[in-house]
């Protein structure tokens, strides 16, 4: 754990000469404005490569599905990208945000 060494994520990133961006998400899903800001960060060539993480794998995977959909990827593919990244407990909220309804067995 970096906290036992007295370092936080930003300090660790700086130590290895990486940029660091923090996007606190207070709700179950990032807001549309937060998705836009994450896309801006991801789209900037100087920011790559990018490691995106959250309080758990599910949070980052939910954000990834929403980011992909915001980038005009077809919603079913964006949802599958989220599932591949580990989307599980936030799946119903992501489906609702994407306008896909309750879903079927293939995406639960």
Coordinates of C-alpha atoms in Angstrom, one line a residue:
X1 CA 0.0 0.0 0.0
X2 CA 1.3 3.4 -0.9
X3 CA -0.4 5.0 2.1
X4 CA 1.8 3.0 4.5
X5 CA 4.9 4.4 2.8
X6 CA 3.4 7.9 3.2
X7 CA 2.7 8.3 -0.5
X8 CA -0.5 9.0 -2.3
X9 CA -1.5 8.2 -5.9
X10 CA -0.5 11.6 -7.2
X11 CA 2.9 11.4 -5.5
X12 CA 3.5 7.9 -6.9
X13 CA 2.6 9.1 -10.4
X14 CA 4.9 12.1 -10.1
X15 CA 7.8 9.8 -8.8
X16 CA 7.7 7.8 -12.0
X17 CA 7.1 10.9 -14.2
X18 CA 3.5 10.2 -15.1
X19 CA 0.7 12.7 -15.3
X20 CA -2.1 12.3 -12.7
X21 CA -5.8 13.3 -13.0
X22 CA -8.3 12.8 -10.2
X23 CA -12.1 12.7 -10.9
X24 CA -14.0 12.2 -7.7
X25 CA -17.4 10.4 -8.4
X26 CA -20.0 11.0 -5.7
X27 CA -22.8 9.1 -7.3
X28 CA -23.1 5.5 -8.6
X29 CA -22.1 6.8 -12.1
X30 CA -20.0 9.8 -13.3
X31 CA -22.1 12.7 -14.5
X32 CA -22.3 13.6 -18.1
X33 CA -19.9 16.6 -17.4
X34 CA -17.4 14.2 -15.8
X35 CA -17.6 11.8 -18.8
X36 CA -16.8 14.8 -21.0
X37 CA -13.8 15.7 -18.9
X38 CA -12.5 12.1 -18.9
X39 CA -12.9 12.0 -22.7
X40 CA -10.9 15.3 -22.9
X41 CA -8.1 13.7 -20.8
X42 CA -8.1 10.5 -22.8
X43 CA -8.2 12.3 -26.1
X44 CA -5.1 14.4 -25.4
X45 CA -2.1 12.8 -27.1
X46 CA 0.3 13.9 -24.4
X47 CA -1.7 12.0 -21.7
X48 CA -1.1 8.5 -23.0
X49 CA -0.8 5.8 -22.0
X50 CA -3.6 6.0 -19.5
X51 CA -4.5 3.8 -16.5
X52 CA -8.0 4.4 -15.4
X53 CA -9.2 3.1 -12.0
X54 CA -11.8 3.8 -9.4
X55 CA -12.8 2.7 -5.9
X56 CA -13.4 -0.7 -7.4
X57 CA -13.2 -2.4 -10.8
X58 CA -16.9 -1.9 -11.4
X59 CA -16.7 1.9 -11.1
X60 CA -14.0 2.2 -13.7
X61 CA -15.8 -0.3 -16.0
X62 CA -19.0 1.7 -15.7
X63 CA -17.2 4.9 -16.6
X64 CA -15.5 3.1 -19.5
X65 CA -18.9 2.0 -21.0
X66 CA -20.2 5.5 -20.7
X67 CA -17.1 7.0 -22.2
X68 CA -17.3 4.6 -25.2
X69 CA -21.0 5.5 -25.7
X70 CA -20.2 9.2 -25.5
X71 CA -17.5 8.6 -28.3
X72 CA -20.4 7.5 -30.6
X73 CA -19.6 3.8 -30.2
X74 CA -22.9 1.9 -30.6
X75 CA -24.5 1.5 -27.2
X76 CA -24.6 -2.3 -27.2
X77 CA -20.8 -2.4 -28.1
X78 CA -20.1 0.3 -25.5
X79 CA -21.9 -1.8 -22.9
X80 CA -20.0 -4.9 -24.0
X81 CA -16.8 -3.0 -23.6
X82 CA -17.8 -2.1 -20.0
X83 CA -18.7 -5.8 -19.3
X84 CA -15.3 -6.8 -20.6
X85 CA -13.6 -4.3 -18.3
X86 CA -15.5 -5.8 -15.3
X87 CA -18.8 -4.0 -15.2
X88 CA -21.1 -5.9 -12.8
X89 CA -23.0 -4.2 -9.9
X90 CA -23.4 -0.9 -11.7
X91 CA -24.7 -2.6 -14.9
X92 CA -28.4 -1.7 -14.3
X93 CA -27.5 2.0 -13.8
X94 CA -25.3 2.0 -17.0
X95 CA -28.1 0.3 -19.0
X96 CA -30.5 2.9 -17.8
X97 CA -28.2 5.8 -18.6
X98 CA -27.6 4.3 -22.1
X99 CA -31.4 3.9 -22.6
X100 CA -31.2 0.1 -23.0
X101 CA -33.8 -0.9 -20.5
X102 CA -33.5 -3.8 -18.0
X103 CA -31.6 -6.1 -20.3
X104 CA -31.5 -9.8 -21.0
X105 CA -29.5 -12.8 -19.8
X106 CA -26.6 -12.1 -22.1
X107 CA -25.8 -8.8 -20.5
X108 CA -26.6 -9.5 -16.8

